[in-house]
XYZ file of C-alpha atoms in Angstrom:
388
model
C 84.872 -74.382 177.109
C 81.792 -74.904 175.265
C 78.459 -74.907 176.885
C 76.749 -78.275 177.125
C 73.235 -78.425 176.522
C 70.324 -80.367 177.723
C 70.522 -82.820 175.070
C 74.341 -83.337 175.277
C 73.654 -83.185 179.076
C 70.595 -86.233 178.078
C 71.604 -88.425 175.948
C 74.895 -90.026 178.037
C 72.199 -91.098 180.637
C 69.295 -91.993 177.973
C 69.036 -95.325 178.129
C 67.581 -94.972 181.578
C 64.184 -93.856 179.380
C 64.795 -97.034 177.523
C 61.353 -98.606 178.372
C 59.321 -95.348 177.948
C 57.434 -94.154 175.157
C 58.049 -90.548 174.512
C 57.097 -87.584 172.246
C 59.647 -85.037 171.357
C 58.666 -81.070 170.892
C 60.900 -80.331 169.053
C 62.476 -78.201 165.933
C 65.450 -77.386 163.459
C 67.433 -75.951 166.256
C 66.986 -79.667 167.991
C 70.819 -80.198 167.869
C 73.632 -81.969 169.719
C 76.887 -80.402 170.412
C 77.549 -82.640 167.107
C 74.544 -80.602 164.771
C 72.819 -83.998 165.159
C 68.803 -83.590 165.501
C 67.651 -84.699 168.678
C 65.058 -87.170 167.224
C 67.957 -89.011 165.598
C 70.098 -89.091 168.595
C 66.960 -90.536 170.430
C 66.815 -93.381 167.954
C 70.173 -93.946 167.619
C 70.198 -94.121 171.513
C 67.586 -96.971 171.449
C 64.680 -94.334 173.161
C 61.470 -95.373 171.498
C 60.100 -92.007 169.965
C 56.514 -92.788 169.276
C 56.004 -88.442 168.106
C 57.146 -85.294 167.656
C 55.458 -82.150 167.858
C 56.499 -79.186 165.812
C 56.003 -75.105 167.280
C 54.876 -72.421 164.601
C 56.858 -72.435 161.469
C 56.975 -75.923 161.579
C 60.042 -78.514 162.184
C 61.979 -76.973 160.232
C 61.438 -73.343 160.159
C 59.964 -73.241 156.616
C 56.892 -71.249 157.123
C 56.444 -67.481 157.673
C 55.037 -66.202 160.842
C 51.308 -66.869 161.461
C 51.207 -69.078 158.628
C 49.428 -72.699 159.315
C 51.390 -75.615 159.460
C 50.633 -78.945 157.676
C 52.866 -81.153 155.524
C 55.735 -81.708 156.623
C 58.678 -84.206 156.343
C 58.785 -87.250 157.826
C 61.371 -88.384 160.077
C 60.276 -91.685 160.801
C 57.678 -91.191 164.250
C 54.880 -89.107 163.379
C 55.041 -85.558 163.472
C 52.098 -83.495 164.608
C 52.012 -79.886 164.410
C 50.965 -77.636 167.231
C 50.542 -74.628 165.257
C 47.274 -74.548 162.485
C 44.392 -72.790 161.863
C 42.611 -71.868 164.877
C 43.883 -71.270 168.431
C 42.070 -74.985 168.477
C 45.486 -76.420 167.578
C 47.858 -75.053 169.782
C 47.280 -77.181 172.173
C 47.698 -80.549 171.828
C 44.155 -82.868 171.770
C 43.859 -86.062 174.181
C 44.047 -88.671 171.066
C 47.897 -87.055 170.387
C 49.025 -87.986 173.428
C 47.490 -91.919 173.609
C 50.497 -93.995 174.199
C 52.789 -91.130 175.980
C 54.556 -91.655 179.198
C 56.832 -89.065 178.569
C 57.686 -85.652 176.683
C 60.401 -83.695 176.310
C 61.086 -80.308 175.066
C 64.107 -79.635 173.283
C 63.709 -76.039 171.287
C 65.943 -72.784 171.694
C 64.334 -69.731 172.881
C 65.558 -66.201 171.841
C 64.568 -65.023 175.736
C 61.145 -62.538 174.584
C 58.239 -63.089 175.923
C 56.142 -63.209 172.392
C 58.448 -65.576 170.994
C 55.794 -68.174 170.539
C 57.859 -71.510 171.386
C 58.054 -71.327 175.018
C 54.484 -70.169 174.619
C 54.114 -73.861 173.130
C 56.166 -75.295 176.050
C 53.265 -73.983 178.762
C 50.486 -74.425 177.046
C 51.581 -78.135 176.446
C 52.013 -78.183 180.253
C 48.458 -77.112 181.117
C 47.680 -80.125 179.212
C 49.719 -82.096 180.945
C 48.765 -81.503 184.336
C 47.306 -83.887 186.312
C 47.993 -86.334 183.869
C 50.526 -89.601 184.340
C 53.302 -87.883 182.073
C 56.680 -86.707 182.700
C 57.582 -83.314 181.172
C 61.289 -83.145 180.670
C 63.051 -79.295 179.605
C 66.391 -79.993 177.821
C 67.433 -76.530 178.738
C 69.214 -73.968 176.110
C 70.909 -70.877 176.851
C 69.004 -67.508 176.446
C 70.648 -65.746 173.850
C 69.982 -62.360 175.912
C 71.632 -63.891 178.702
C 70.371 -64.340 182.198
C 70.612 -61.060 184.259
C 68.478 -57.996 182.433
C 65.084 -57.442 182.949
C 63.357 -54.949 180.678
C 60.163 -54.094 179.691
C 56.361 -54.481 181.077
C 54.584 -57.199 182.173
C 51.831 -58.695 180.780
C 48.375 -57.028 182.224
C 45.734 -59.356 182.588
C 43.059 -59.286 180.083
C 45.981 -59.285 177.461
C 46.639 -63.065 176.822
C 47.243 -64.418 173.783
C 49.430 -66.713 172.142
C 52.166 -63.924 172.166
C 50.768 -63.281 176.275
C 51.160 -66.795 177.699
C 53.439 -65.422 180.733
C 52.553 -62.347 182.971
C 56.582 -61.152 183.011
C 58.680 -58.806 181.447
C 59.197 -58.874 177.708
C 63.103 -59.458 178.479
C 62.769 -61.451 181.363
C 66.136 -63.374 182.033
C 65.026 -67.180 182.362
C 65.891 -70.057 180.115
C 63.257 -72.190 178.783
C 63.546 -74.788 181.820
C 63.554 -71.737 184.233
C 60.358 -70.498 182.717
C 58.685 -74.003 183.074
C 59.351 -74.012 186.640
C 58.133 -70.664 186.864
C 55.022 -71.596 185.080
C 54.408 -74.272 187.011
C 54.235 -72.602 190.499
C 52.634 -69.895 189.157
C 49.900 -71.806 187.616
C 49.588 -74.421 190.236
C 49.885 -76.781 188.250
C 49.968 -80.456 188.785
C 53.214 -81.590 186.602
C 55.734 -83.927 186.629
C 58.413 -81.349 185.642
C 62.096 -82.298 184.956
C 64.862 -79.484 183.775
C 67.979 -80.875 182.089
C 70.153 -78.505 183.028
C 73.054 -77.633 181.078
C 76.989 -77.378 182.213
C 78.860 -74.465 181.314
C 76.297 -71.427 180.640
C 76.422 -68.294 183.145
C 73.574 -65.669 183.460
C 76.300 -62.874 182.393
C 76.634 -64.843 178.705
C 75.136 -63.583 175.301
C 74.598 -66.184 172.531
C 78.363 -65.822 171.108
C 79.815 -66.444 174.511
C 78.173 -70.102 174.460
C 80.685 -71.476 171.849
C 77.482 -73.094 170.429
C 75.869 -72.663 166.945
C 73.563 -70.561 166.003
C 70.639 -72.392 164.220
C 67.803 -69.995 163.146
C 64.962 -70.786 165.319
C 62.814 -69.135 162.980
C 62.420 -67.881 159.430
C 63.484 -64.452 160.303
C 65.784 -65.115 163.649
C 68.678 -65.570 160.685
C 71.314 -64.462 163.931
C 71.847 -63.912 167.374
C 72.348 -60.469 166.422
C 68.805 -60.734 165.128
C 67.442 -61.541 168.719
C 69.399 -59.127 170.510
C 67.266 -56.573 168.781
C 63.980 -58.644 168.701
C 62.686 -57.598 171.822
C 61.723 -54.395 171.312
C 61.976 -54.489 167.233
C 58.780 -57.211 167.546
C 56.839 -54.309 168.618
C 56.874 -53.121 165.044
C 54.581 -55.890 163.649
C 51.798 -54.441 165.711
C 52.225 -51.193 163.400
C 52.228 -49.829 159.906
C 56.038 -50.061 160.204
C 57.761 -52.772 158.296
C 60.260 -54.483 161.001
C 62.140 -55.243 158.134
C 60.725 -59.191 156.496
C 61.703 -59.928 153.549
C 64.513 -58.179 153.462
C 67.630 -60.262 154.707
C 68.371 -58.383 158.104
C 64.660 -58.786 159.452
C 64.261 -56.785 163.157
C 67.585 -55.291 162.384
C 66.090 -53.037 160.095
C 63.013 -51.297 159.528
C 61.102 -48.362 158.027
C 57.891 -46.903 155.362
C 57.801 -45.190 152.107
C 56.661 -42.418 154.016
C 59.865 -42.020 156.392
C 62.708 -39.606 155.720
C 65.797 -41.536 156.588
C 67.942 -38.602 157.706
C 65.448 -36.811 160.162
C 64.120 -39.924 161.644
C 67.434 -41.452 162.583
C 68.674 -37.922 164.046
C 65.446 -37.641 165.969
C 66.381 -41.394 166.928
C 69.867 -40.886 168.495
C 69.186 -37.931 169.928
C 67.173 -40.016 172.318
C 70.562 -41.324 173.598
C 69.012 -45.171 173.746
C 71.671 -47.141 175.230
C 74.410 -49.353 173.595
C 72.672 -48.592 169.789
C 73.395 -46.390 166.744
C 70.606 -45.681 164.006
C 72.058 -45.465 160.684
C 69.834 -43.524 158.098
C 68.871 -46.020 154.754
C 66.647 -47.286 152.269
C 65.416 -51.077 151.320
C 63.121 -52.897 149.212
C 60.950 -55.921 150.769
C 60.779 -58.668 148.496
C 57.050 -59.973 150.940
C 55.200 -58.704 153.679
C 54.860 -54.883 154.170
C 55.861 -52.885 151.219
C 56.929 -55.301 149.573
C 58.552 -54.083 146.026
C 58.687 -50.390 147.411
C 61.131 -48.331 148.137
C 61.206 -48.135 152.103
C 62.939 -44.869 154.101
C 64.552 -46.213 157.202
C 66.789 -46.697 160.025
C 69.285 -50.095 160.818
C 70.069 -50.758 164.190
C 73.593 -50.756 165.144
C 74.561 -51.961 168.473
C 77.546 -50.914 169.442
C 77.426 -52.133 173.147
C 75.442 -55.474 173.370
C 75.805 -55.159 177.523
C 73.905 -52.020 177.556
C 71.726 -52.407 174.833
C 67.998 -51.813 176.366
C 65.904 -53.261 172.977
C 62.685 -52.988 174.287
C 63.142 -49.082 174.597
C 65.132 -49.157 171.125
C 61.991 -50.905 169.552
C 59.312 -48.326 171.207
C 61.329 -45.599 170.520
C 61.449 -46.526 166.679
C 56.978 -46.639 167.261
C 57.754 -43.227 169.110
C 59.489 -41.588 166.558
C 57.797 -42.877 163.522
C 54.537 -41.684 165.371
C 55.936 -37.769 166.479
C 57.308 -37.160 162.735
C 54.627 -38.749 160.428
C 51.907 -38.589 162.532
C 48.922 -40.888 161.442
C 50.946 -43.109 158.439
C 52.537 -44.368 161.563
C 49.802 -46.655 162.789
C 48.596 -49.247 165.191
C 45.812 -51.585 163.074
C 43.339 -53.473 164.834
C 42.650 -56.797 163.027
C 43.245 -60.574 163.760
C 46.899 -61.021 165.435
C 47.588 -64.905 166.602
C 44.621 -65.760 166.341
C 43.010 -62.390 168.513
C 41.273 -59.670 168.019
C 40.273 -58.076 171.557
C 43.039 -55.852 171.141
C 45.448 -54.365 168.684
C 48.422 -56.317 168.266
C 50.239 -53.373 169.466
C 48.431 -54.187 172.901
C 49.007 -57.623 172.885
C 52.625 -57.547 172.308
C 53.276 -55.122 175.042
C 50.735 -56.592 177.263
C 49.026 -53.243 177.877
C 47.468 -50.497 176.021
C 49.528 -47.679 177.897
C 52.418 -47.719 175.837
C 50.027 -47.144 172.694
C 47.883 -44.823 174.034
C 51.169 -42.884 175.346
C 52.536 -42.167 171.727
C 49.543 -41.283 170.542
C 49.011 -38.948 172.999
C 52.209 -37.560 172.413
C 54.223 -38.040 175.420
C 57.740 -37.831 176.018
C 59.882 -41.202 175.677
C 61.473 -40.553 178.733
C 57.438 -40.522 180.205
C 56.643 -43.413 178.468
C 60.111 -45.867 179.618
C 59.069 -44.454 183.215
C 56.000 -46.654 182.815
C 57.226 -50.301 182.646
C 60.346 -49.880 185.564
C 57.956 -50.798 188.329
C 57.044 -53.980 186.417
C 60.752 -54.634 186.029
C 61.630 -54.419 189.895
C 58.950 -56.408 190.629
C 60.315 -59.607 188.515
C 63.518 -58.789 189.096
C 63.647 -59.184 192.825
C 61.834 -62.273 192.673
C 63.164 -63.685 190.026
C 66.116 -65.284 191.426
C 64.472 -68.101 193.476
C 63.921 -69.953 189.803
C 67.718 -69.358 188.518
C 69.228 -72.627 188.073
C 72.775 -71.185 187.112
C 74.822 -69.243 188.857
C-alpha cells in the first residue's frame, strides 16, 4: 500500500479551513498522491490561498544552490520568496504575513540537517510565535527513513542557515517531527499542527513509500542522491568537487589533482559500511572544475541499511586530505550567507572534524568523535516519533 501523505491526508477534510485565509510554503515537490501541486488542490478545494512562499531554489527548483531567488511564475496568489540576497530574507517580514490566519508547510525533506528547507520551516516558526496564526506540517516521509542517527550535533556558536537545529546531521525525524521538536526546544509560543501521514514506518527508505520521487532540488535528481547526501554535502565546504554539474551530483566526486586508482583503494580499505568506491574520471559542465578533466571516486552502495553516509562523506575529505595533502582544502569565504567559520565548520557544526584531518588523525579517531552526540539524540529522540 502506498503511503499517504499530509496533503492526501488534508485535503478530504479541507473544507473545514474554508473561511481561513492561508499562505502555502511550498515547492515543486508540493504533490498529491495524483502529482497535483498542492496550491491547485487548495483552489480546487475552495481554500482561499491568499500566498505562497517559495524555499531556496525557488518554487520550482530552477536555481542553483546559494543563488538568489526573484522572478518567478505565477500561479495565481502571490508568491514570495524566502530565499534572496541577504540572510535579511529568509525570514519572512511582518507586511508578508498581513491578512494570514493560517500557514501550512507542504515541502519534502531529504532527512540532513543542512538541507535548507526545514531550515525555512523553523525559522518561519520563530516568526510565528506568539502571533494569532496556525502553523500546519503536511508531513512527508524522510527518505533516510526514521531509525539511524549519525553524525555530530551542531555546537553552539555554529548556526547558520545550514545550523538551524542543534541534532545530528542524520537525525531520523520527518519534517512535522522536527517542528515539534523545534518548538519545545525553542519554547516557542506556536500554534503547531502535524498532518500526519498513513502508511510510512521509521524502518522505510524513499523506494519503500510507493511515492514519487520529485527532485526537491536542482541536484537531489534521486533518492539515491540523498542517501549519499549526508555526508557527500560535506564536500562543498572543500576544494573537492561533490560532483555539480555533472548528472550524478553527491554520487560522485573528485579534482584534477586525484589519482582515481589509489584514492579509491585507500577508500575501501577503510571498510565504510554498506558502500563501494569505484575509481573514474568526469568533466563538470559548472561549478568546480568545470570543463576539466576530474580524477575520482562514485559511490556505490551496495547495502542502503548499513550505509553510514556521514562517515562515507568525511572519509572522502579524509582521504583526499592524507594523499594530496594541501590541494585538498577547506576555504574560508562567505557560505549561506556566513563567514565566522569555514563552511567546512558550519556544515559539521564543529571545527573538530576539520582540525582532525588536518592534523592527520586516524578515521577510526575521528568517527569516535561524533558517537556521543549520536546517543545523546538517539535516546531522546523517541518522545517526538509520531509513527511507529
Amino acid at each position: 500500500m502506498k503511503v499517504q501523505t499530509g496533503l492526501d491526508v488534508f485535503l478530504p477534510n479541507a473544507r473545514r479551513y474554508a473561511k481561513r485565509s492561508i499562505a502555502l510554503i511550498a515547492n515543486q515537490t508540493s504533490v498529491s498522491s495524483s502529482l497535483e501541486y498542492s496550491w491547485h488542490t487548495f483552489i480546487r478545494s475552495g481554500l482561499c490561498l491568499k500566498r505562497i512562499f517559495s524555499p531556496e531554489h525557488g518554487l520550482f527548483g530552477t536555481e542553483q544552490d546559494q543563488v538568489p531567488v526573484r522572478d518567478q511564475p505565477s500561479m495565481g496568489p502571490e508568491t514570495l520568496s524566502l530565499y534572496g540576497d541577504s540572510a535579511h530574507t529568509l525570514r519572512p517580514l511582518d507586511a508578508m504575513l498581513e491578512g494570514i490566519d493560517t500557514v501550512v508547510f507542504d515541502i519534502q525533506d531529504v532527512g540532513s540537517r543542512y538541507y535548507t528547507y526545514v531550515n525555512t520551516m523553523a525559522m518561519f516558526m520563530e516568526r510565528l510565535a506568539g502571533r494569532d496564526i496556525e502553523f500546519i506540517v503536511l508531513d512527508r516521509p524522510n527518505p533516510l527513513g526514521g531509525l539511524a542517527v549519525e553524525g555530530p550535533g551542531l555546537k553552539p556558536g555554529f548556526e547558520s542557515f545550514v545550523g538551524v537545529f542543534h541534532l545530528p546531521v542524520r537525525h531520523g525525524l520527518t519534517a512535522g517531527e522536527l517542528a515539534l521538536w523545534y518548538r519545545d526546544r525553542h519554547r516557542l509560543d506556536v500554534n503547531l499542527t502535524v498532518m500526519r501521514m498513513m502508511g510510512w514506518r521509521r524502518s522505510m527508505l524513499f523506494p519503500e513509500t510507493g511515492l514519487p520521487w520529485v527532485p526537491p532540488s536542482p541536484n537531489m535528481p534521486t533518492p539515491d542522491t540523498a542517501l549519499v547526501y549526508p555526508g557527500m554535502c560535506l564536500l562543498e565546504g572543500t576544494t573537492l568537487s561533490e560532483g555539480r554539474g555533472s548528472t550524478t551530483p553527491f554520487q560522485l566526486c573528485g579534482a584534477p589533482f586525484i589519482r582515481p586508482e589509489e584514492y579509491a583503494r585507500l577508500l575501501n580499505e577503510q571498510e565504510v559500511p554498506g558502500v563501494y568506491f569505484r575509481p573514474t574520471h568526469f568533466k563538470p559542465t559548472f561549478n568546480k572544475f568545470a570543463g576539466r578533466n576530474t580524477g575520482g571516486v562514485y559511490l556505490h552502495v551496495t547495502d542502503p541499511k548499513a550505509f553510514l553516509p556521514f562517515l562515507a562523506g568525511v572519509a572522502v575529505v579524509w582521504a583526499a586530505r592524507k594523499l594530496y595533502g594541501g590541494p585538498c582544502a577547506f576555504p574560508h569565504a562567505v557560505y549561506e550567507f556566513n563567514s565566522t567559520h569555514p563552511a567546512f565548520d558550519l556544515l559539521a557544526g564543529n571545527e573538530e572534524i576539520r582540525v582532525m584531518i588536518e592534523s592527520g588523525k586516524g578515521l577510526s579517531a575521528i568517527a569516535s568523535s561524533w558517537s556521543p552526540d549520536e546517543k545523546e539524540f538517539g535516546t531522546g529522540k523517541a518522545s517526538y516519533h509520531q509513527y511507529d
